């Protein structure tokens, strides 16, 4: 059964709930994360859902606003730490557009411990996606697209599963 787990539904300045982000649990048990909120509260949100990092090898980041991208630095730190402890197998892919990729590279370089940052680019892959580009993953085909936001450059995506089911993320614009 495919399951959608909402980690937060709040706007940027929310204090009584977490910022908008979620993950999908697929039939093979793998997890696909989208955005990560604005800080290390993401670690708690994932903990209360019994999130198994080892089952998550792909995530998508829609745009570079604080409430979506800062938590990604914590995800990178967490996954890098697990890798360094021999508790994470394989690579972790973060799909995002060029602006977000640049932000994540810079923020990780500036804030992470050297041995954690060493994983970025080798085992933690910041993978740039272009408007309209498709990527074939074992569980689905991911097609990213520019939602034409007038604020920050923002990409959504469509996941197409082998059985025809489609799941679309439109980002956070009204
Ligand atoms: Zn936003």
PDB file of C-alpha atoms and ligand atoms in Angstrom:
ATOM      1  CA  UNK A   1       0.000   0.000   0.000  1.00  0.00           C
ATOM      2  CA  UNK A   2       1.267   3.489  -0.802  1.00  0.00           C
ATOM      3  CA  UNK A   3       0.992   5.941   2.038  1.00  0.00           C
ATOM      4  CA  UNK A   4       1.322   9.720   2.260  1.00  0.00           C
ATOM      5  CA  UNK A   5       2.681  10.920   5.620  1.00  0.00           C
ATOM      6  CA  UNK A   6       2.294  14.639   6.321  1.00  0.00           C
ATOM      7  CA  UNK A   7       5.058  15.975   8.570  1.00  0.00           C
ATOM      8  CA  UNK A   8       3.746  19.520   8.701  1.00  0.00           C
ATOM      9  CA  UNK A   9       1.134  21.786   7.153  1.00  0.00           C
ATOM     10  CA  UNK A  10       2.132  25.148   8.588  1.00  0.00           C
ATOM     11  CA  UNK A  11       3.167  28.372   6.870  1.00  0.00           C
ATOM     12  CA  UNK A  12       6.663  29.798   7.389  1.00  0.00           C
ATOM     13  CA  UNK A  13       6.022  31.471  10.767  1.00  0.00           C
ATOM     14  CA  UNK A  14       3.971  28.620  12.256  1.00  0.00           C
ATOM     15  CA  UNK A  15       4.765  27.970  15.922  1.00  0.00           C
ATOM     16  CA  UNK A  16       2.127  25.399  16.906  1.00  0.00           C
ATOM     17  CA  UNK A  17       2.762  22.980  14.082  1.00  0.00           C
ATOM     18  CA  UNK A  18       5.592  22.229  11.652  1.00  0.00           C
ATOM     19  CA  UNK A  19       6.252  23.757   8.241  1.00  0.00           C
ATOM     20  CA  UNK A  20       4.815  22.020   5.183  1.00  0.00           C
ATOM     21  CA  UNK A  21       6.646  18.839   4.185  1.00  0.00           C
ATOM     22  CA  UNK A  22       5.786  15.164   3.754  1.00  0.00           C
ATOM     23  CA  UNK A  23       7.002  11.768   2.665  1.00  0.00           C
ATOM     24  CA  UNK A  24       5.593   8.912   0.658  1.00  0.00           C
ATOM     25  CA  UNK A  25       5.907   5.323   1.806  1.00  0.00           C
ATOM     26  CA  UNK A  26       5.860   3.003  -1.181  1.00  0.00           C
ATOM     27  CA  UNK A  27       4.886  -0.640  -1.561  1.00  0.00           C
ATOM     28  CA  UNK A  28       8.486  -1.838  -1.377  1.00  0.00           C
ATOM     29  CA  UNK A  29       8.936   0.043   1.913  1.00  0.00           C
ATOM     30  CA  UNK A  30      11.065   2.799   0.384  1.00  0.00           C
ATOM     31  CA  UNK A  31      10.460   6.381   1.450  1.00  0.00           C
ATOM     32  CA  UNK A  32      10.428   9.519  -0.725  1.00  0.00           C
ATOM     33  CA  UNK A  33      10.746  12.791   1.173  1.00  0.00           C
ATOM     34  CA  UNK A  34       9.647  16.225  -0.069  1.00  0.00           C
ATOM     35  CA  UNK A  35      11.052  19.384   1.575  1.00  0.00           C
ATOM     36  CA  UNK A  36      12.173  19.417   5.201  1.00  0.00           C
ATOM     37  CA  UNK A  37      10.775  22.456   6.987  1.00  0.00           C
ATOM     38  CA  UNK A  38      12.840  25.230   8.466  1.00  0.00           C
ATOM     39  CA  UNK A  39      15.099  23.612  11.023  1.00  0.00           C
ATOM     40  CA  UNK A  40      15.994  20.594  13.091  1.00  0.00           C
ATOM     41  CA  UNK A  41      12.337  20.164  14.092  1.00  0.00           C
ATOM     42  CA  UNK A  42      12.327  17.901  11.026  1.00  0.00           C
ATOM     43  CA  UNK A  43      14.302  15.344  13.047  1.00  0.00           C
ATOM     44  CA  UNK A  44      11.553  15.219  15.649  1.00  0.00           C
ATOM     45  CA  UNK A  45       8.765  15.060  13.051  1.00  0.00           C
ATOM     46  CA  UNK A  46      10.525  12.132  11.388  1.00  0.00           C
ATOM     47  CA  UNK A  47      11.176  10.438  14.722  1.00  0.00           C
ATOM     48  CA  UNK A  48       7.499  10.470  15.722  1.00  0.00           C
ATOM     49  CA  UNK A  49       6.594   8.783  12.432  1.00  0.00           C
ATOM     50  CA  UNK A  50       9.290   6.101  12.967  1.00  0.00           C
ATOM     51  CA  UNK A  51      10.997   7.252   9.769  1.00  0.00           C
ATOM     52  CA  UNK A  52      13.740   4.824   8.724  1.00  0.00           C
ATOM     53  CA  UNK A  53      16.468   6.920   7.051  1.00  0.00           C
ATOM     54  CA  UNK A  54      17.971   3.775   5.570  1.00  0.00           C
ATOM     55  CA  UNK A  55      14.837   3.318   3.478  1.00  0.00           C
ATOM     56  CA  UNK A  56      15.015   6.864   2.122  1.00  0.00           C
ATOM     57  CA  UNK A  57      17.414   7.316  -0.790  1.00  0.00           C
ATOM     58  CA  UNK A  58      15.582  10.048  -2.683  1.00  0.00           C
ATOM     59  CA  UNK A  59      14.149  13.413  -1.750  1.00  0.00           C
ATOM     60  CA  UNK A  60      12.880  16.454  -3.635  1.00  0.00           C
ATOM     61  CA  UNK A  61      13.266  20.084  -2.588  1.00  0.00           C
ATOM     62  CA  UNK A  62      10.776  22.472  -4.187  1.00  0.00           C
ATOM     63  CA  UNK A  63      12.313  25.876  -3.483  1.00  0.00           C
ATOM     64  CA  UNK A  64      14.715  27.859  -1.369  1.00  0.00           C
ATOM     65  CA  UNK A  65      12.460  29.574   1.160  1.00  0.00           C
ATOM     66  CA  UNK A  66      13.670  29.190   4.761  1.00  0.00           C
ATOM     67  CA  UNK A  67      10.707  27.039   5.810  1.00  0.00           C
ATOM     68  CA  UNK A  68      11.461  24.426   3.140  1.00  0.00           C
ATOM     69  CA  UNK A  69      15.221  24.391   2.695  1.00  0.00           C
ATOM     70  CA  UNK A  70      16.879  24.879   6.086  1.00  0.00           C
ATOM     71  CA  UNK A  71      15.639  21.522   7.355  1.00  0.00           C
ATOM     72  CA  UNK A  72      17.358  19.891   4.382  1.00  0.00           C
ATOM     73  CA  UNK A  73      20.719  20.833   5.901  1.00  0.00           C
ATOM     74  CA  UNK A  74      19.676  18.798   8.962  1.00  0.00           C
ATOM     75  CA  UNK A  75      18.655  15.869   6.773  1.00  0.00           C
ATOM     76  CA  UNK A  76      22.065  16.029   5.082  1.00  0.00           C
ATOM     77  CA  UNK A  77      23.756  16.139   8.489  1.00  0.00           C
ATOM     78  CA  UNK A  78      21.709  13.208   9.777  1.00  0.00           C
ATOM     79  CA  UNK A  79      22.285  11.019   6.707  1.00  0.00           C
ATOM     80  CA  UNK A  80      26.005  11.913   6.605  1.00  0.00           C
ATOM     81  CA  UNK A  81      26.293  11.007  10.289  1.00  0.00           C
ATOM     82  CA  UNK A  82      24.586   7.644   9.694  1.00  0.00           C
ATOM     83  CA  UNK A  83      26.910   7.014   6.739  1.00  0.00           C
ATOM     84  CA  UNK A  84      29.940   7.830   8.861  1.00  0.00           C
ATOM     85  CA  UNK A  85      28.736   5.391  11.522  1.00  0.00           C
ATOM     86  CA  UNK A  86      28.234   2.660   8.921  1.00  0.00           C
ATOM     87  CA  UNK A  87      24.466   2.793   9.479  1.00  0.00           C
ATOM     88  CA  UNK A  88      23.359   3.926   6.010  1.00  0.00           C
ATOM     89  CA  UNK A  89      23.877   1.888   2.858  1.00  0.00           C
ATOM     90  CA  UNK A  90      23.998   3.354  -0.626  1.00  0.00           C
ATOM     91  CA  UNK A  91      23.629   6.896  -1.830  1.00  0.00           C
ATOM     92  CA  UNK A  92      21.165   9.635  -0.926  1.00  0.00           C
ATOM     93  CA  UNK A  93      19.846  11.733  -3.835  1.00  0.00           C
ATOM     94  CA  UNK A  94      18.421  15.215  -3.387  1.00  0.00           C
ATOM     95  CA  UNK A  95      16.611  16.483  -6.481  1.00  0.00           C
ATOM     96  CA  UNK A  96      16.283  20.242  -6.826  1.00  0.00           C
ATOM     97  CA  UNK A  97      16.703  23.096  -9.296  1.00  0.00           C
ATOM     98  CA  UNK A  98      19.975  25.002  -9.759  1.00  0.00           C
ATOM     99  CA  UNK A  99      19.225  27.757  -7.212  1.00  0.00           C
ATOM    100  CA  UNK A 100      18.403  25.309  -4.404  1.00  0.00           C
ATOM    101  CA  UNK A 101      21.418  23.162  -5.307  1.00  0.00           C
ATOM    102  CA  UNK A 102      23.677  26.185  -4.943  1.00  0.00           C
ATOM    103  CA  UNK A 103      22.073  27.107  -1.593  1.00  0.00           C
ATOM    104  CA  UNK A 104      22.434  23.586  -0.195  1.00  0.00           C
ATOM    105  CA  UNK A 105      26.048  23.331  -1.316  1.00  0.00           C
ATOM    106  CA  UNK A 106      26.944  26.656   0.292  1.00  0.00           C
ATOM    107  CA  UNK A 107      24.973  26.141   3.507  1.00  0.00           C
ATOM    108  CA  UNK A 108      26.330  22.612   3.972  1.00  0.00           C
ATOM    109  CA  UNK A 109      29.896  23.801   3.372  1.00  0.00           C
ATOM    110  CA  UNK A 110      29.474  26.613   5.882  1.00  0.00           C
ATOM    111  CA  UNK A 111      27.646  24.751   8.640  1.00  0.00           C
ATOM    112  CA  UNK A 112      28.497  21.042   8.628  1.00  0.00           C
ATOM    113  CA  UNK A 113      31.407  19.260  10.245  1.00  0.00           C
ATOM    114  CA  UNK A 114      34.165  18.446   7.754  1.00  0.00           C
ATOM    115  CA  UNK A 115      33.591  14.703   7.824  1.00  0.00           C
ATOM    116  CA  UNK A 116      29.844  15.151   7.301  1.00  0.00           C
ATOM    117  CA  UNK A 117      30.339  17.645   4.469  1.00  0.00           C
ATOM    118  CA  UNK A 118      32.783  15.199   2.845  1.00  0.00           C
ATOM    119  CA  UNK A 119      29.738  13.045   2.022  1.00  0.00           C
ATOM    120  CA  UNK A 120      28.152  15.823  -0.048  1.00  0.00           C
ATOM    121  CA  UNK A 121      28.930  15.220  -3.704  1.00  0.00           C
ATOM    122  CA  UNK A 122      30.171  11.692  -3.120  1.00  0.00           C
ATOM    123  CA  UNK A 123      27.429   9.787  -1.285  1.00  0.00           C
ATOM    124  CA  UNK A 124      24.899  12.566  -0.830  1.00  0.00           C
ATOM    125  CA  UNK A 125      24.139  13.729  -4.337  1.00  0.00           C
ATOM    126  CA  UNK A 126      22.655  17.167  -4.951  1.00  0.00           C
ATOM    127  CA  UNK A 127      21.083  16.407  -8.312  1.00  0.00           C
ATOM    128  CA  UNK A 128      19.942  19.347 -10.385  1.00  0.00           C
ATOM    129  CA  UNK A 129      16.708  18.860 -12.318  1.00  0.00           C
ATOM    130  CA  UNK A 130      15.504  21.042 -15.176  1.00  0.00           C
ATOM    131  CA  UNK A 131      11.988  22.161 -16.064  1.00  0.00           C
ATOM    132  CA  UNK A 132      10.268  19.234 -17.809  1.00  0.00           C
ATOM    133  CA  UNK A 133      13.067  16.761 -17.099  1.00  0.00           C
ATOM    134  CA  UNK A 134      12.177  13.172 -16.225  1.00  0.00           C
ATOM    135  CA  UNK A 135      14.135  10.757 -14.074  1.00  0.00           C
ATOM    136  CA  UNK A 136      13.396   7.029 -13.974  1.00  0.00           C
ATOM    137  CA  UNK A 137      13.584   5.624 -10.471  1.00  0.00           C
ATOM    138  CA  UNK A 138      12.859   2.000  -9.555  1.00  0.00           C
ATOM    139  CA  UNK A 139       9.497   2.915  -8.005  1.00  0.00           C
ATOM    140  CA  UNK A 140       8.268   5.625 -10.395  1.00  0.00           C
ATOM    141  CA  UNK A 141       9.122   8.140 -13.089  1.00  0.00           C
ATOM    142  CA  UNK A 142       9.669  11.618 -11.679  1.00  0.00           C
ATOM    143  CA  UNK A 143       9.049  14.635 -13.914  1.00  0.00           C
ATOM    144  CA  UNK A 144       9.886  18.026 -12.457  1.00  0.00           C
ATOM    145  CA  UNK A 145       8.377  21.272 -13.659  1.00  0.00           C
ATOM    146  CA  UNK A 146       8.632  24.989 -12.990  1.00  0.00           C
ATOM    147  CA  UNK A 147       5.446  26.178 -11.240  1.00  0.00           C
ATOM    148  CA  UNK A 148       6.197  29.725 -12.497  1.00  0.00           C
ATOM    149  CA  UNK A 149       6.175  31.303  -9.061  1.00  0.00           C
ATOM    150  CA  UNK A 150       6.651  35.069  -9.099  1.00  0.00           C
ATOM    151  CA  UNK A 151       8.455  34.876  -5.714  1.00  0.00           C
ATOM    152  CA  UNK A 152      11.265  32.331  -5.605  1.00  0.00           C
ATOM    153  CA  UNK A 153      12.047  29.892  -8.420  1.00  0.00           C
ATOM    154  CA  UNK A 154      10.004  26.853  -7.522  1.00  0.00           C
ATOM    155  CA  UNK A 155       9.657  23.369  -8.988  1.00  0.00           C
ATOM    156  CA  UNK A 156       6.904  20.835  -8.454  1.00  0.00           C
ATOM    157  CA  UNK A 157       6.887  17.269  -9.728  1.00  0.00           C
ATOM    158  CA  UNK A 158       4.744  14.465 -11.001  1.00  0.00           C
ATOM    159  CA  UNK A 159       5.388  10.864 -10.032  1.00  0.00           C
ATOM    160  CA  UNK A 160       4.027   8.269 -12.423  1.00  0.00           C
ATOM    161  CA  UNK A 161       3.810   4.714 -11.138  1.00  0.00           C
ATOM    162  CA  UNK A 162       3.848   1.570 -13.272  1.00  0.00           C
ATOM    163  CA  UNK A 163       0.158   0.897 -12.499  1.00  0.00           C
ATOM    164  CA  UNK A 164      -0.828   4.309 -13.875  1.00  0.00           C
ATOM    165  CA  UNK A 165      -1.273   6.123 -10.567  1.00  0.00           C
ATOM    166  CA  UNK A 166       0.004   9.681 -10.607  1.00  0.00           C
ATOM    167  CA  UNK A 167       1.046  11.781  -7.634  1.00  0.00           C
ATOM    168  CA  UNK A 168       1.634  15.471  -8.204  1.00  0.00           C
ATOM    169  CA  UNK A 169       3.252  18.042  -5.926  1.00  0.00           C
ATOM    170  CA  UNK A 170       2.518  21.652  -6.829  1.00  0.00           C
ATOM    171  CA  UNK A 171       4.774  23.289  -4.255  1.00  0.00           C
ATOM    172  CA  UNK A 172       3.371  25.917  -1.896  1.00  0.00           C
ATOM    173  CA  UNK A 173       1.955  28.597  -4.159  1.00  0.00           C
ATOM    174  CA  UNK A 174      -1.816  29.238  -4.094  1.00  0.00           C
TER     175      UNK A 174
HETATM  176 ZN1  LIG B   1       7.668  29.305  -0.102  1.00  0.00          ZN
END
